Tab-separated table of C-alpha atoms in Angstrom:
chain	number	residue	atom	x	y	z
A	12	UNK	CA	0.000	0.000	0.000
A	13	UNK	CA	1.673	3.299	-1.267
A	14	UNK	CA	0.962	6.625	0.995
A	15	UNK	CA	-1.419	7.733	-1.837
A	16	UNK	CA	-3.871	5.188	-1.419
A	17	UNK	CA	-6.700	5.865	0.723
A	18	UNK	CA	-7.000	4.323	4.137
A	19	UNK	CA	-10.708	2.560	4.148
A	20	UNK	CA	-11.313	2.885	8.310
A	21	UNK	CA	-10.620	6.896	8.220
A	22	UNK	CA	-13.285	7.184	5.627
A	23	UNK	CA	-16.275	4.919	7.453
A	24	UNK	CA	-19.016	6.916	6.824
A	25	UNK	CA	-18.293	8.678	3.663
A	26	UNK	CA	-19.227	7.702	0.445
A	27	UNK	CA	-16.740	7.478	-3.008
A	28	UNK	CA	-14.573	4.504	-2.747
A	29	UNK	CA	-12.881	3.335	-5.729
A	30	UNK	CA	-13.032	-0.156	-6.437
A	31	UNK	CA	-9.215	-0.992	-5.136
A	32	UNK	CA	-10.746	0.499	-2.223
A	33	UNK	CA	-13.891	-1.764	-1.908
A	34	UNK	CA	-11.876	-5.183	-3.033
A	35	UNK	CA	-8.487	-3.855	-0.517
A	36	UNK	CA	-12.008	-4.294	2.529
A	37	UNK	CA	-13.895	-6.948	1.045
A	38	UNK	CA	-10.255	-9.322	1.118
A	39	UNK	CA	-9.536	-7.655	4.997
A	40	UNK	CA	-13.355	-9.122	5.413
A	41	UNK	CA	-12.795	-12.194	3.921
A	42	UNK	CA	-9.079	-12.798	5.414
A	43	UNK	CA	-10.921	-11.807	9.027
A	44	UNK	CA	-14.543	-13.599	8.983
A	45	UNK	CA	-14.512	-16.448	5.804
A	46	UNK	CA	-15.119	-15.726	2.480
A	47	UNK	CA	-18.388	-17.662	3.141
A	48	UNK	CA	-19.593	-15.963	6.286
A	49	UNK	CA	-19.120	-12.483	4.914
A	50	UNK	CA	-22.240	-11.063	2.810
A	51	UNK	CA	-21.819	-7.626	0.767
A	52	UNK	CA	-24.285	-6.044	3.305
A	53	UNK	CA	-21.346	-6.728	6.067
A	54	UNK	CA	-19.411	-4.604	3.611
A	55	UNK	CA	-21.305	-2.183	3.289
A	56	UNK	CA	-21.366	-2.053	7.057
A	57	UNK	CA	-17.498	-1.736	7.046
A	58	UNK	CA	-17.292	0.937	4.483
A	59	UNK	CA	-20.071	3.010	6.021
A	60	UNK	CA	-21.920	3.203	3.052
A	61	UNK	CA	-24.924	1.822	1.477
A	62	UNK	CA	-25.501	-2.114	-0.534
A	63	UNK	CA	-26.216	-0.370	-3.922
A	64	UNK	CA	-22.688	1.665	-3.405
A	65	UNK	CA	-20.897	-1.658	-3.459
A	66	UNK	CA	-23.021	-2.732	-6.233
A	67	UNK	CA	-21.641	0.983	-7.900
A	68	UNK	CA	-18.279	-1.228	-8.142
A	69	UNK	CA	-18.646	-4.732	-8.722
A	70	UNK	CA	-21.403	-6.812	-10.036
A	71	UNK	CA	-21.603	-9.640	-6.516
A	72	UNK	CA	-19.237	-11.137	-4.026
A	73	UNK	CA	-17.676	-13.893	-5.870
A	74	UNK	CA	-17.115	-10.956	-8.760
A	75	UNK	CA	-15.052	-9.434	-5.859
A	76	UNK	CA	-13.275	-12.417	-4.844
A	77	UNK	CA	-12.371	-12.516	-8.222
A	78	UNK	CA	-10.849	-9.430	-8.519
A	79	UNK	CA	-8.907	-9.872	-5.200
A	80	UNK	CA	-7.000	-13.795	-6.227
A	81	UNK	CA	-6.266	-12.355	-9.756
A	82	UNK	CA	-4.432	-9.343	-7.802
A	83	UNK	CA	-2.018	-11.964	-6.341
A	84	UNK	CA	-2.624	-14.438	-9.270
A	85	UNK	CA	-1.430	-11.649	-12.142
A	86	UNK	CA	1.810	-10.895	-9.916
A	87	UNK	CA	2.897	-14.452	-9.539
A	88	UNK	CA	2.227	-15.226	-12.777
A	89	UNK	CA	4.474	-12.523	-13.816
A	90	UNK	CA	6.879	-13.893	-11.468
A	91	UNK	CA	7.454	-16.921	-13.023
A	92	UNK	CA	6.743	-16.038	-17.148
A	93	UNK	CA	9.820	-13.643	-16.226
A	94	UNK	CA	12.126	-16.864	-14.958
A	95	UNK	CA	11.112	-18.942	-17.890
A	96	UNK	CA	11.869	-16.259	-20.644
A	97	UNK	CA	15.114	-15.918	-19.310
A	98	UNK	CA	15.736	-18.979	-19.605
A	99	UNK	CA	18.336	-18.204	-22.548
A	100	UNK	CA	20.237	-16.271	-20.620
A	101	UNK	CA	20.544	-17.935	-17.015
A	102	UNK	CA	21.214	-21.389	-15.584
A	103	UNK	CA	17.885	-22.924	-13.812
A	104	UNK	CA	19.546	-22.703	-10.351
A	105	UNK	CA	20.244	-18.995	-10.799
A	106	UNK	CA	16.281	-18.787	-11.860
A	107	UNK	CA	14.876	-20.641	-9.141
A	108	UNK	CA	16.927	-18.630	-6.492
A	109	UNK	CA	15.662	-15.669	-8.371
A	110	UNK	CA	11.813	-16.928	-8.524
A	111	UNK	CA	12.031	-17.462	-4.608
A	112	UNK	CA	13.006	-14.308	-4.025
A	113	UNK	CA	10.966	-12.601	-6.303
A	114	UNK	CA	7.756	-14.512	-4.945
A	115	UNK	CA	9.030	-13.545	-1.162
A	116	UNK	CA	8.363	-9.751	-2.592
A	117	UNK	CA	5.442	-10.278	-3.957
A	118	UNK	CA	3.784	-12.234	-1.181
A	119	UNK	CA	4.905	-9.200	1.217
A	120	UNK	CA	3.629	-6.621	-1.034
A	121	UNK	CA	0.009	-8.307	-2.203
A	122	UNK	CA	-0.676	-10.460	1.423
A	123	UNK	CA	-3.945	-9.441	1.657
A	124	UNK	CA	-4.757	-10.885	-1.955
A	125	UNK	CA	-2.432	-14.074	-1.208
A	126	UNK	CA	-3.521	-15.171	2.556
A	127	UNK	CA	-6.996	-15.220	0.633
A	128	UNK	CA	-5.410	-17.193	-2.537
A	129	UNK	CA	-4.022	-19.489	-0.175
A	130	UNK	CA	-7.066	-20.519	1.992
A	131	UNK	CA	-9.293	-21.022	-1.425
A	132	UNK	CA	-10.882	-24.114	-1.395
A	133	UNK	CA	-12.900	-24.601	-4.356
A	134	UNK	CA	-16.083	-24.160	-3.240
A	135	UNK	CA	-17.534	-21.904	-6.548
A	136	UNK	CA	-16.190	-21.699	-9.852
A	137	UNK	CA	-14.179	-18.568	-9.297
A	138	UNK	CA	-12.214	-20.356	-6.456
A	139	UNK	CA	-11.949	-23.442	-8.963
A	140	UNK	CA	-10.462	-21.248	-11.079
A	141	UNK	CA	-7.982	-19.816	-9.020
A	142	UNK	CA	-6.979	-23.426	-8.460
A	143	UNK	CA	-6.417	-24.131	-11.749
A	144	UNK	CA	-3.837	-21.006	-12.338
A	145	UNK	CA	-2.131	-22.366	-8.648
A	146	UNK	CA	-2.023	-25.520	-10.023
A	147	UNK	CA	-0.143	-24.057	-13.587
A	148	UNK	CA	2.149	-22.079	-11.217
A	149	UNK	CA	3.063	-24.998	-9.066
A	150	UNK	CA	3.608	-27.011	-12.179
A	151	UNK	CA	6.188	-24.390	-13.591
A	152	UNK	CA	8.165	-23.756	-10.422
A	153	UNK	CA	8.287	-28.192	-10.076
A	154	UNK	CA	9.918	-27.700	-13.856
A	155	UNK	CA	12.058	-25.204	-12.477
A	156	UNK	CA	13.264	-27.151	-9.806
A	157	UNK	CA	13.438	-30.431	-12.171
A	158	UNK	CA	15.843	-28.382	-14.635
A	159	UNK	CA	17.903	-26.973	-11.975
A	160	UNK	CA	18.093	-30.503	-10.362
A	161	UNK	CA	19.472	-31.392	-13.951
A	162	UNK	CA	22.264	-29.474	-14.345
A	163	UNK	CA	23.460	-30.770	-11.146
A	164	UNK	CA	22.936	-27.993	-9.042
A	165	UNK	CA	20.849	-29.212	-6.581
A	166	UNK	CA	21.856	-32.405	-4.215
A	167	UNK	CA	20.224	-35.319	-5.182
A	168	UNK	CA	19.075	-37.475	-2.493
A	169	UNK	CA	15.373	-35.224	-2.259
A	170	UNK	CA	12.774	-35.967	-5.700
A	171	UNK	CA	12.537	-32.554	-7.210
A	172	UNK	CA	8.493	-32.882	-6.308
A	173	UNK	CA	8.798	-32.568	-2.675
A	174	UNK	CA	11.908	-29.725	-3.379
A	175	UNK	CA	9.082	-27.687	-4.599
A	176	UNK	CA	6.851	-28.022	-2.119
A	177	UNK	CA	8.770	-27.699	0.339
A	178	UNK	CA	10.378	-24.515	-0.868
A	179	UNK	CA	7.399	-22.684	-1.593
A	180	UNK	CA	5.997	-24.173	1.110
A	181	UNK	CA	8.057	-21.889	3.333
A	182	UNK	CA	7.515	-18.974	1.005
A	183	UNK	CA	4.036	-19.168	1.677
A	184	UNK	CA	4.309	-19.814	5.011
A	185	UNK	CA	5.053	-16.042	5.564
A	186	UNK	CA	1.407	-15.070	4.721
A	187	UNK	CA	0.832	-16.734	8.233
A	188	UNK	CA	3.152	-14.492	10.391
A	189	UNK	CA	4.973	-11.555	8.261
A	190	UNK	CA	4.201	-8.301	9.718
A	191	UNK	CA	4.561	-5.126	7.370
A	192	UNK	CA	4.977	-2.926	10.875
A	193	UNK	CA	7.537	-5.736	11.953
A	194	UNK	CA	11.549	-5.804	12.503
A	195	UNK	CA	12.049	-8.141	9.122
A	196	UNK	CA	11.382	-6.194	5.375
A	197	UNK	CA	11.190	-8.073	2.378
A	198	UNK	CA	14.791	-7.871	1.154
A	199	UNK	CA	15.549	-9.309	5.329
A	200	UNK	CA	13.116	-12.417	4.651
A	201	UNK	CA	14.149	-12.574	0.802
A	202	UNK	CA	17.609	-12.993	1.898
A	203	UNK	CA	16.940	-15.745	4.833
A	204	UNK	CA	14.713	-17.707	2.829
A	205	UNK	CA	17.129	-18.489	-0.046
A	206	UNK	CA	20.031	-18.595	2.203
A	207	UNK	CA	18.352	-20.996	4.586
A	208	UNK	CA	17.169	-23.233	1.342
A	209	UNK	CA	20.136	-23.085	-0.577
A	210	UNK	CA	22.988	-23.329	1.630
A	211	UNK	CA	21.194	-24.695	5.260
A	212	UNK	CA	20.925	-23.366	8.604
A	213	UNK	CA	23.874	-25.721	10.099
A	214	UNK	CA	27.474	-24.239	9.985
B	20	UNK	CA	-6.203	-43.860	11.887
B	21	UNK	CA	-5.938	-47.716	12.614
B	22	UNK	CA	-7.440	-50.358	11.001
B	23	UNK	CA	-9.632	-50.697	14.117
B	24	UNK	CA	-11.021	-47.401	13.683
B	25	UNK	CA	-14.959	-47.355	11.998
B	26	UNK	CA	-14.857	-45.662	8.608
B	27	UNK	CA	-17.864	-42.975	9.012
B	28	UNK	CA	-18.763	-42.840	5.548
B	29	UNK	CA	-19.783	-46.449	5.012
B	30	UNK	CA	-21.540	-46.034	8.548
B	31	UNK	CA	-23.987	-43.707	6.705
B	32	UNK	CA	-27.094	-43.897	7.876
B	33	UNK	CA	-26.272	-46.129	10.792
B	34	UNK	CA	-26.439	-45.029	14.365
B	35	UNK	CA	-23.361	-45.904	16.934
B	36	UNK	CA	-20.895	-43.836	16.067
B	37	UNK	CA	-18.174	-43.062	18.796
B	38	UNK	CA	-16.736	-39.516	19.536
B	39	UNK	CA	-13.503	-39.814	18.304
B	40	UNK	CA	-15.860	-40.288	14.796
B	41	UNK	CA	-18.040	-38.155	15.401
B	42	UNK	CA	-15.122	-35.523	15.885
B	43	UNK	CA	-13.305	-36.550	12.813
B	44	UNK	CA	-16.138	-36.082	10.276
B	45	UNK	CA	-16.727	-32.604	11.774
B	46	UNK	CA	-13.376	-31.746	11.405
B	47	UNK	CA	-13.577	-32.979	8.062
B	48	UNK	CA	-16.585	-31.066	7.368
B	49	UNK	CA	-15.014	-27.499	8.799
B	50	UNK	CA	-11.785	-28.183	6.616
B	51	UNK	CA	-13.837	-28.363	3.873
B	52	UNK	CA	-16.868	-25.663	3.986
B	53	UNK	CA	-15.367	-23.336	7.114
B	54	UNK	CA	-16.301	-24.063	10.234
B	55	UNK	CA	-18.172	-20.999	10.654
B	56	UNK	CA	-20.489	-22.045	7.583
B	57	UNK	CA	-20.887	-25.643	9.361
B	58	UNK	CA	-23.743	-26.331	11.636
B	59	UNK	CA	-24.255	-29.723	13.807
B	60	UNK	CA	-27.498	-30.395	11.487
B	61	UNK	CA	-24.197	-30.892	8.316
B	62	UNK	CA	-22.667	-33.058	10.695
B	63	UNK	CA	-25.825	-34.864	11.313
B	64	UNK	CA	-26.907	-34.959	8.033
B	65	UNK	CA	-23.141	-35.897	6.754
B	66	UNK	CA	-23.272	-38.569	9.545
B	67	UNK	CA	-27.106	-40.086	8.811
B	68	UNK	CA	-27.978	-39.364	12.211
B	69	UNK	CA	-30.437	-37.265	13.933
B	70	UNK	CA	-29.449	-33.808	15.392
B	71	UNK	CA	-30.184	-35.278	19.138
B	72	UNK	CA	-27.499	-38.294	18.429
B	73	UNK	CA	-24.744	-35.507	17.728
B	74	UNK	CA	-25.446	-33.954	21.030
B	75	UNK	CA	-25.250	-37.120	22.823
B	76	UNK	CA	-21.622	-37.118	21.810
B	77	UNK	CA	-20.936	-33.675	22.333
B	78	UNK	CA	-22.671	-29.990	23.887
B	79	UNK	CA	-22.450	-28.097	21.076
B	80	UNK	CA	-20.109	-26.811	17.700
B	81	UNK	CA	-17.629	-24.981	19.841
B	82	UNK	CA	-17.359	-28.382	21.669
B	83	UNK	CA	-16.538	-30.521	18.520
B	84	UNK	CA	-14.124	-27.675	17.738
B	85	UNK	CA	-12.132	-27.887	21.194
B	86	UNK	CA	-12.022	-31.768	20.678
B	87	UNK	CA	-10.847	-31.488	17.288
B	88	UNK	CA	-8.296	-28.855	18.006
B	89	UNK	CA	-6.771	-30.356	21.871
B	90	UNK	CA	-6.323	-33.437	19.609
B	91	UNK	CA	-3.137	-31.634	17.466
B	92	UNK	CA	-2.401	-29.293	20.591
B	93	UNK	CA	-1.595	-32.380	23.212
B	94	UNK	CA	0.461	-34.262	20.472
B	95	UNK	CA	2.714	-31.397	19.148
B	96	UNK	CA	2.507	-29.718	23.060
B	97	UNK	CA	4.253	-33.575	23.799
B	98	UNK	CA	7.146	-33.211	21.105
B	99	UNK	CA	7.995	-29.375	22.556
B	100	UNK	CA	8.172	-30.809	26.096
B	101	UNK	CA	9.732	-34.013	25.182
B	102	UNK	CA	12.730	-31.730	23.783
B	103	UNK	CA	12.875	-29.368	26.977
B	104	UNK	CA	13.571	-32.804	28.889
B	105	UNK	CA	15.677	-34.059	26.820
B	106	UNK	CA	18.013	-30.875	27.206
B	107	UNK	CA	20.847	-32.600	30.063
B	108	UNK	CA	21.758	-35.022	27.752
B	109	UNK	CA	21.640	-33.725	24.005
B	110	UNK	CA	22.697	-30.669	22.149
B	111	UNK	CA	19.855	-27.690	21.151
B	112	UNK	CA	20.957	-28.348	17.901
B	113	UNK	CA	20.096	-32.150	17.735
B	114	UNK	CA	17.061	-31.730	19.955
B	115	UNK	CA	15.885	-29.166	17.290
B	116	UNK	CA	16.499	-31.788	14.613
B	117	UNK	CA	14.457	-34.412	16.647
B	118	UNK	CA	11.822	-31.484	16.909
B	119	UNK	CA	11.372	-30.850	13.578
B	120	UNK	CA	11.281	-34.519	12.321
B	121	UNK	CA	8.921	-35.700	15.334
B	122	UNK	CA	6.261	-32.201	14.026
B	123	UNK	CA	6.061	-33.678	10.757
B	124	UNK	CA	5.378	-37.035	12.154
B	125	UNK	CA	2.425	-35.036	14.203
B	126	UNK	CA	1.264	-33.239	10.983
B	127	UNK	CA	1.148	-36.349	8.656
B	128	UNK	CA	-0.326	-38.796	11.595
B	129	UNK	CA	-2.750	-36.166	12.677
B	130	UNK	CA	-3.437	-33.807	9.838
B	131	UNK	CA	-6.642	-32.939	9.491
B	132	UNK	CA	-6.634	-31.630	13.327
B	133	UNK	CA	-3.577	-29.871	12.398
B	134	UNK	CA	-5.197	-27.740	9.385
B	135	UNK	CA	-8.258	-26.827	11.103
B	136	UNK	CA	-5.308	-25.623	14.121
B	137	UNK	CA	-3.649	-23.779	11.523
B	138	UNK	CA	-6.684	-22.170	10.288
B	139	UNK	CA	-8.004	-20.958	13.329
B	140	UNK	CA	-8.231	-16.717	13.312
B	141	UNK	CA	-9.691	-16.668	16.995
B	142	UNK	CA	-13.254	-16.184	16.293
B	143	UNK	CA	-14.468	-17.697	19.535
B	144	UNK	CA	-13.054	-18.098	22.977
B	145	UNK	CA	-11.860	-21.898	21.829
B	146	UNK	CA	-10.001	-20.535	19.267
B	147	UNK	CA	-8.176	-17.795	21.401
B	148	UNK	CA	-7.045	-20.603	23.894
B	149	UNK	CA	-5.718	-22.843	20.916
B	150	UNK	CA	-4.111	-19.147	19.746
B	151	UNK	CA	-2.317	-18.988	23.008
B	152	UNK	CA	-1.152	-22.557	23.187
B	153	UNK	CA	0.006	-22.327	19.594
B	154	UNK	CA	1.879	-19.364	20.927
B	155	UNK	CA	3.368	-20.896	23.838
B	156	UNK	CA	4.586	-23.520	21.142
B	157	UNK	CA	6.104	-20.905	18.823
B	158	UNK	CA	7.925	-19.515	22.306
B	159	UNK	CA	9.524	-22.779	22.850
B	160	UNK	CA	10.485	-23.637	19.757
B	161	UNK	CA	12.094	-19.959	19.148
B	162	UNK	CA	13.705	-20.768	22.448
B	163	UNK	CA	15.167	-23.826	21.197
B	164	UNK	CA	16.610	-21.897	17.721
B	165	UNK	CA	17.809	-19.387	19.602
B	166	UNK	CA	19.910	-22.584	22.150
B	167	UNK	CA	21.418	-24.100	18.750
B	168	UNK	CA	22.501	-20.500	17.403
B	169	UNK	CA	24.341	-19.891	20.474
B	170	UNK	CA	26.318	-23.465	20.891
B	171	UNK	CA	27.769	-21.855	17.537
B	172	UNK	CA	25.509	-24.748	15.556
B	173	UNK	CA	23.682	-22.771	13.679
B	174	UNK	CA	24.662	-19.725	10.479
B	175	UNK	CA	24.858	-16.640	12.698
B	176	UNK	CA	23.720	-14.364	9.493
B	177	UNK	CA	20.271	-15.061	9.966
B	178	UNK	CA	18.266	-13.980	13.749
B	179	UNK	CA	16.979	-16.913	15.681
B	180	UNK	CA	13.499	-15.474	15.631
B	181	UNK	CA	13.192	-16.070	11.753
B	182	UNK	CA	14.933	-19.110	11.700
B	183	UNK	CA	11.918	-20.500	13.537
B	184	UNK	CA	9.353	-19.257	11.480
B	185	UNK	CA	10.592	-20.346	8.311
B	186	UNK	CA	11.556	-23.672	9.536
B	187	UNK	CA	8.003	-24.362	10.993
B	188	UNK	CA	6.521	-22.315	8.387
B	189	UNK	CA	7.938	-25.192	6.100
B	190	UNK	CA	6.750	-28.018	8.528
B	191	UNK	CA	3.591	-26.232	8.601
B	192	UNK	CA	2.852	-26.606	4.799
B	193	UNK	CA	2.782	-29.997	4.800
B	194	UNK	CA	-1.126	-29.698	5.649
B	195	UNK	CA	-1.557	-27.987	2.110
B	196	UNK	CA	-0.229	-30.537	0.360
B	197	UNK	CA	0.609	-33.589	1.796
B	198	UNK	CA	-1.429	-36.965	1.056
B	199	UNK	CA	-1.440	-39.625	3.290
B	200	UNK	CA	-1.848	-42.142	-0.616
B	201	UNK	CA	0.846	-40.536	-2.120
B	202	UNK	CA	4.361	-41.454	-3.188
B	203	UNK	CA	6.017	-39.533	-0.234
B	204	UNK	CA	5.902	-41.506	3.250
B	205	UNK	CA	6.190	-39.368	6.154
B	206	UNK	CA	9.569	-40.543	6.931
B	207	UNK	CA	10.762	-39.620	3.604
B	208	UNK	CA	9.317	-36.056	4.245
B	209	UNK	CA	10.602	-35.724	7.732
B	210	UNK	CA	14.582	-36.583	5.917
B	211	UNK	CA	13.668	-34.135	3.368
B	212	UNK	CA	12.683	-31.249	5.463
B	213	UNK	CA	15.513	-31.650	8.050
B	214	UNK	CA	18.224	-32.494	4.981
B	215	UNK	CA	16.866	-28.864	3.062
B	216	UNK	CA	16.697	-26.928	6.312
B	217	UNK	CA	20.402	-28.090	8.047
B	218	UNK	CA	22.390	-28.697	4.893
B	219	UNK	CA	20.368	-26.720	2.268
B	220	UNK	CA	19.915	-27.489	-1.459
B	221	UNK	CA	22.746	-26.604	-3.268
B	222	UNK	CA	25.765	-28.857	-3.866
């Protein structure tokens, strides 16, 4: 969130949200109270304004849940088109380190949007979706880690499968406990996650 | 789950069900829809029973949810303090080993308790006191990081209190994508994590 954008609580009770505004709530909503337990009249109720305001913005509240996973969805995506068109210029192992990262940034940046992309289920066809683009992320980072496993890069004794999990298993992980206000930034965690994956915690 | 254990879903439709199976399709049932959007008449219904042969099993929701919940809590609660005891006659650094390889043995033998833990956003007073034991876990096992780093077993570049996130933030994932019929036992997982932590990927 830059300094620009406008904070949601200071305006309770005034109209003219945009709709980064309304879907930046709706996620906080959904993050806080379930996707399924939150209705657009509860946020209404959090924006201070009225049901057909919301409706000013987006059409329902899977519409809006849309909106919010394809905020984290577009940037990871990004992510990892970037790593594979390089893939001319840099070995795999330099790409994964780079995609890990990269990733790290953009889960601290968007972790409204990616807590929420995390917890989807599949419960309507917009979360279904989102599971399908996961599932062609997880597939590209797995060929990632394959390729880098086959130039010899990686040690050998752990199928490239669970190496992927694993590792972006602990990238997500930080949607659980990272702290914007806290002691660690990005380029902090960015750094300890790679280090710790790459080269171990043990001296 | 031992072979001894009924199988609710061919039970369908059958009274008799214990609590331990009662508990397990609920938190079966929360994992899957929420457990805010899960009443005791989708349990019943998911069971075949009546609503009044839930309750002889159980008081009410929040009661299935402390079951469900203490379950994880008293097993992983029992690897933290079997570690603390262990501490006049092993190193920090190999009891944190034998704490991260006994947690994934929790997550994969118990892990449907363990997602619905890791899920929980403190809704309800049950949830707070699972939020405060989770905590006291997190203390310990920081504790027990910060006891390796300072026998000089651990890379000093990285602070104790991050160290412990990401390595339980790793354990942690398992839940998302673990599967008890898949190719990966959980002894193979528990080398795997402890191997990628301590020694790290690269060769």
């Amino acid at each position: 969130m830059t300094a620009a954008d406008p904070a949601p609580r200071r305006g309770r009770g005034r109209p003219g949200y945009d709709q980064a505004a309304v879907v930046r709530t709706a996620v906080e909503l959904f993050n806080r109270k379930g996707y399924d337990a939150t209705s657009i009249g509860d946020l209404a109720k959090e924006l201070g304004v009225t049901k057909p305001a919301i409706y000013h913005h987006v059409t329902s509240k899977e519409d809006l849940l849309r909106l919010a996973l394809d905020d984290a969805l577009d940037e990871l995506t990004a992510v990892v088109t970037g790593a594979m068109s390089d893939a001319g210029s840099s070995s795999a192992y330099e790409r994964l380190r780079g995609v890990v990262r990269r990733s790290v940034e953009v889960l601290v940046a968007h972790q409204p949007a990616v807590t929420l992309l995390l917890r989807v289920r599949g419960n309507t066809p917009v979360e279904v979706e989102a599971l399908s683009r996961r599932r062609w992320l997880d597939d590209r980072l797995a060929a990632l880690v394959r390729a880098a496993a086959a130039e010899g890069a990686l040690r050998d004794d752990i199928p490239p499968e669970l190496v992927s999990r694993l590792l972006f298993g602990m990238v997500n992980s930080l949607v659980e406990w990272y702290r914007p206000e806290g002691v660690f930034d990005a380029s902090a965690v960015a750094d300890a996650i790679t280090a710790l994956a790459f080269n171990g915690l043990s001296r």
